[in-house]
């Protein structure tokens, strides 16, 4: 049996405490699988006296995670603090500089600094593993980086935020408003007190930026992601989607197009019969489309202590199994210095179907004017549904247009024109339709 793998863990919150618990409870099994023991020899968190319900007696305590990264006698540094900059970045940089392997669950850190950190890791010949940073327990990084070698990926998309998927599922199942479902999610611990980061799409964008880099071999470019959240989705949208054979999901989508790579996060209509449409509640899913494999869909728990710990422990076990001196594969699938510059596709060039919901003043000429704006922008319609909707008052009608494939630019021009014509009240709702198997 080889020498024990010495692990230092910074951050003992939801994920960190679960990782320690799994490493303790599954020690014998992990030893058999890895051919050596995996031992937590050092830990760090803010409060030394907090009862975390985990056995830490044999681990050295560090108040400062950077000191742990630099000075503790460890082989692997596990960062489970969180945050894009500050202490998380400082301690990961210190660990890499000291030649330690690093495991992290921190998508914010990697979305902002992933390429620079990967360059450091590759230069030192150590691993930087981050399976838990995207879709929690779903092994998507390993699948894309290792199991899909030789595949050319054309599109990757997914439900990457459990909070948003929980809210949209409850809106559909229980007919409740966005605000009521959000309040419920907060009560159940699925949403933060300040939910902006989740519901406006930032969390999905961080994860998507890492998938984009893996899929297309480009430098991470989270700042270039087109983003819309779910806070303006209403019951009227959910009901109309259902009638038309769609469900609404917040998707992160990265896709290669003629003009560059699209990265977008927005509420999306997916066909009810598609596999991704069946993914409900806090569950996550990632679909990967390739030339050799076709479409693969992975789904499972995207957050929570145990699910996330499963991915972190898998990353640690990979390091335990690697032979000393083994040449490690690059962090983002290609050597970090060879990642291509990210070429952003213009959102206005996005091609696809669109759902447009209008509240129309029911008077002569209104419908003709709408049809004229559509025709003027070369938009052909797959369906038109009208409701004389009591909610909207006697002289209002809800009109739902579903377009055949068109462009974002054409839809924006048409909708601007319709608004200017003065036949609609309320802001028109526009939701993109995504092709899905
Ligand atoms: N929770 C999930 O379901 C989930 C899923 C996927 C990925 N992640 C990622 O995993 C990471 C950890 O998330 P979490 O939910 O476990 O967070 P958390 O519960 O808030 O835990 C954070 C931990 O970091 C410690 N910490 C904070 N500042 C510190 C400092 N200056 N020095 C030392 N320790 C410090 C805290 O110490 P105290 O305990 O003493 O306050 C706490 O133990 C984040 O990057 C997150 O994005 C989480």
GROMACS .gro file of N, CA and C and ligand atoms in nm, residues 10-17 44-48 50 52 61-65 79-83 87-88 104-109 132-137 192 203 207 302-305 307-308 312, ligand 1:
model
  195
   10UNK      N    1  -0.986   2.378   0.355
   10UNK     CA    2  -1.019   2.514   0.399
   10UNK      C    3  -1.166   2.539   0.370
   11UNK      N    4  -1.242   2.562   0.476
   11UNK     CA    5  -1.388   2.579   0.463
   11UNK      C    6  -1.457   2.453   0.513
   12UNK      N    7  -1.531   2.469   0.623
   12UNK     CA    8  -1.599   2.353   0.685
   12UNK      C    9  -1.748   2.382   0.698
   13UNK      N   10  -1.805   2.445   0.596
   13UNK     CA   11  -1.949   2.476   0.597
   13UNK      C   12  -2.028   2.359   0.543
   14UNK      N   13  -2.134   2.389   0.467
   14UNK     CA   14  -2.222   2.284   0.413
   14UNK      C   15  -2.140   2.178   0.340
   15UNK      N   16  -2.054   2.220   0.249
   15UNK     CA   17  -1.980   2.125   0.166
   15UNK      C   18  -1.861   2.068   0.244
   16UNK      N   19  -1.782   2.156   0.307
   16UNK     CA   20  -1.662   2.111   0.376
   16UNK      C   21  -1.691   2.007   0.483
   17UNK      N   22  -1.794   2.032   0.565
   17UNK     CA   23  -1.826   1.937   0.672
   17UNK      C   24  -1.871   1.804   0.610
   44UNK      N   25  -0.918   2.444   0.811
   44UNK     CA   26  -0.931   2.585   0.845
   44UNK      C   27  -1.075   2.629   0.825
   45UNK      N   28  -1.124   2.713   0.914
   45UNK     CA   29  -1.253   2.781   0.898
   45UNK      C   30  -1.244   2.907   0.982
   46UNK      N   31  -1.353   2.983   0.989
   46UNK     CA   32  -1.345   3.107   1.066
   46UNK      C   33  -1.352   3.081   1.216
   47UNK      N   34  -1.448   2.995   1.254
   47UNK     CA   35  -1.478   2.977   1.395
   47UNK      C   36  -1.430   2.839   1.444
   48UNK      N   37  -1.326   2.841   1.523
   48UNK     CA   38  -1.266   2.715   1.568
   48UNK      C   39  -1.359   2.639   1.664
   50UNK      N   40  -1.696   2.624   1.670
   50UNK     CA   41  -1.828   2.582   1.621
   50UNK      C   42  -1.837   2.429   1.621
   52UNK      N   43  -1.942   2.124   1.451
   52UNK     CA   44  -1.977   2.092   1.312
   52UNK      C   45  -2.020   1.946   1.298
   61UNK      N   46  -0.530   2.261   1.322
   61UNK     CA   47  -0.619   2.373   1.293
   61UNK      C   48  -0.540   2.495   1.247
   62UNK      N   49  -0.586   2.559   1.142
   62UNK     CA   50  -0.525   2.684   1.095
   62UNK      C   51  -0.632   2.792   1.093
   63UNK      N   52  -0.605   2.905   1.158
   63UNK     CA   53  -0.700   3.017   1.148
   63UNK      C   54  -0.695   3.076   1.008
   64UNK      N   55  -0.578   3.065   0.947
   64UNK     CA   56  -0.556   3.130   0.817
   64UNK      C   57  -0.542   3.024   0.707
   65UNK      N   58  -0.636   3.019   0.611
   65UNK     CA   59  -0.628   2.919   0.505
   65UNK      C   60  -0.503   2.933   0.418
   79UNK      N   61  -1.026   2.369  -0.140
   79UNK     CA   62  -1.082   2.501  -0.110
   79UNK      C   63  -1.234   2.494  -0.115
   80UNK      N   64  -1.299   2.513   0.001
   80UNK     CA   65  -1.445   2.509   0.009
   80UNK      C   66  -1.497   2.630   0.087
   81UNK      N   67  -1.435   2.746   0.058
   81UNK     CA   68  -1.475   2.871   0.126
   81UNK      C   69  -1.574   2.947   0.038
   82UNK      N   70  -1.540   2.963  -0.089
   82UNK     CA   71  -1.627   3.035  -0.182
   82UNK      C   72  -1.581   3.177  -0.205
   83UNK      N   73  -1.628   3.237  -0.316
   83UNK     CA   74  -1.594   3.376  -0.348
   83UNK      C   75  -1.495   3.385  -0.463
   87UNK      N   76  -0.994   3.572   0.004
   87UNK     CA   77  -0.925   3.461   0.072
   87UNK      C   78  -0.922   3.333  -0.013
   88UNK      N   79  -1.032   3.305  -0.084
   88UNK     CA   80  -1.037   3.180  -0.163
   88UNK      C   81  -0.929   3.183  -0.271
  104UNK      N   82  -1.139   2.224  -0.579
  104UNK     CA   83  -1.228   2.332  -0.538
  104UNK      C   84  -1.369   2.309  -0.593
  105UNK      N   85  -1.469   2.366  -0.522
  105UNK     CA   86  -1.608   2.361  -0.569
  105UNK      C   87  -1.652   2.501  -0.611
  106UNK      N   88  -1.554   2.592  -0.625
  106UNK     CA   89  -1.582   2.735  -0.633
  106UNK      C   90  -1.595   2.785  -0.778
  107UNK      N   91  -1.720   2.788  -0.828
  107UNK     CA   92  -1.740   2.830  -0.968
  107UNK      C   93  -1.710   2.978  -0.987
  108UNK      N   94  -1.740   3.060  -0.884
  108UNK     CA   95  -1.716   3.204  -0.898
  108UNK      C   96  -1.566   3.229  -0.917
  109UNK      N   97  -1.485   3.161  -0.839
  109UNK     CA   98  -1.339   3.175  -0.848
  109UNK      C   99  -1.290   3.135  -0.987
  132UNK      N  100  -1.710   1.964  -0.862
  132UNK     CA  101  -1.826   2.012  -0.787
  132UNK      C  102  -1.868   2.154  -0.825
  133UNK      N  103  -1.784   2.222  -0.904
  133UNK     CA  104  -1.815   2.362  -0.936
  133UNK      C  105  -1.928   2.374  -1.037
  134UNK      N  106  -1.956   2.269  -1.113
  134UNK     CA  107  -2.064   2.275  -1.213
  134UNK      C  108  -2.162   2.162  -1.186
  135UNK      N  109  -2.288   2.197  -1.162
  135UNK     CA  110  -2.395   2.098  -1.145
  135UNK      C  111  -2.367   2.001  -1.030
  136UNK      N  112  -2.304   2.052  -0.923
  136UNK     CA  113  -2.288   1.977  -0.798
  136UNK      C  114  -2.239   1.835  -0.813
  137UNK      N  115  -2.327   1.740  -0.788
  137UNK     CA  116  -2.285   1.599  -0.787
  137UNK      C  117  -2.278   1.534  -0.923
  192UNK      N  118  -3.136   3.168  -0.121
  192UNK     CA  119  -3.070   3.255  -0.024
  192UNK      C  120  -3.164   3.369   0.016
  203UNK      N  121  -2.541   3.274  -1.124
  203UNK     CA  122  -2.485   3.143  -1.084
  203UNK      C  123  -2.479   3.049  -1.205
  207UNK      N  124  -2.130   2.880  -1.409
  207UNK     CA  125  -2.112   2.739  -1.444
  207UNK      C  126  -2.102   2.722  -1.595
  302UNK      N  127  -2.783   1.882  -0.802
  302UNK     CA  128  -2.688   1.986  -0.839
  302UNK      C  129  -2.635   2.064  -0.721
  303UNK      N  130  -2.680   2.036  -0.601
  303UNK     CA  131  -2.633   2.109  -0.483
  303UNK      C  132  -2.661   2.027  -0.359
  304UNK      N  133  -2.625   2.086  -0.244
  304UNK     CA  134  -2.645   2.017  -0.117
  304UNK      C  135  -2.514   1.955  -0.072
  305UNK      N  136  -2.500   1.941   0.059
  305UNK     CA  137  -2.375   1.894   0.117
  305UNK      C  138  -2.330   1.761   0.060
  307UNK      N  139  -2.433   1.570  -0.207
  307UNK     CA  140  -2.413   1.559  -0.352
  307UNK      C  141  -2.283   1.629  -0.392
  308UNK      N  142  -2.260   1.746  -0.334
  308UNK     CA  143  -2.140   1.821  -0.369
  308UNK      C  144  -2.016   1.750  -0.315
  312UNK      N  145  -1.649   1.628  -0.479
  312UNK     CA  146  -1.520   1.669  -0.421
  312UNK      C  147  -1.438   1.546  -0.385
  438LIG     N1  148  -2.368   2.442  -0.083
  438LIG     C1  149  -2.379   2.380  -0.200
  438LIG     O1  150  -2.477   2.309  -0.226
  438LIG     C2  151  -2.272   2.398  -0.304
  438LIG     C3  152  -2.283   2.327  -0.426
  438LIG     C4  153  -2.181   2.338  -0.522
  438LIG     C5  154  -2.073   2.421  -0.495
  438LIG     N2  155  -2.067   2.490  -0.378
  438LIG     C6  156  -1.951   2.576  -0.356
  438LIG     O2  157  -1.877   2.525  -0.245
  438LIG     C7  158  -1.814   2.633  -0.176
  438LIG     C8  159  -1.854   2.628  -0.028
  438LIG     O3  160  -1.994   2.642  -0.018
  438LIG     P1  161  -2.074   2.613   0.118
  438LIG     O4  162  -2.217   2.611   0.083
  438LIG     O5  163  -2.015   2.498   0.190
  438LIG     O6  164  -2.043   2.749   0.198
  438LIG     P2  165  -2.062   2.778   0.355
  438LIG     O7  166  -2.156   2.679   0.415
  438LIG     O8  167  -2.091   2.922   0.366
  438LIG     O9  168  -1.916   2.749   0.415
  438LIG     C9  169  -1.808   2.836   0.396
  438LIG    C10  170  -1.697   2.793   0.491
  438LIG    O10  171  -1.585   2.880   0.469
  438LIG    C11  172  -1.536   2.923   0.594
  438LIG     N3  173  -1.472   3.055   0.579
  438LIG    C12  174  -1.528   3.170   0.535
  438LIG     N4  175  -1.438   3.270   0.537
  438LIG    C13  176  -1.322   3.216   0.586
  438LIG    C14  177  -1.194   3.267   0.615
  438LIG     N5  178  -1.163   3.396   0.593
  438LIG     N6  179  -1.101   3.182   0.664
  438LIG    C15  180  -1.130   3.052   0.685
  438LIG     N7  181  -1.251   2.999   0.659
  438LIG    C16  182  -1.344   3.079   0.611
  438LIG    C17  183  -1.656   2.928   0.687
  438LIG    O11  184  -1.613   2.920   0.821
  438LIG     P3  185  -1.717   2.914   0.947
  438LIG    O12  186  -1.793   2.785   0.930
  438LIG    O13  187  -1.630   2.913   1.066
  438LIG    O14  188  -1.802   3.035   0.933
  438LIG    C18  189  -1.733   2.803   0.640
  438LIG    O15  190  -1.688   2.690   0.708
  438LIG    C19  191  -1.856   2.760  -0.249
  438LIG    O16  192  -1.757   2.794  -0.345
  438LIG    C20  193  -1.984   2.719  -0.320
  438LIG    O17  194  -2.009   2.794  -0.438
  438LIG    C21  195  -2.163   2.479  -0.283
   0.00000   0.00000   0.00000
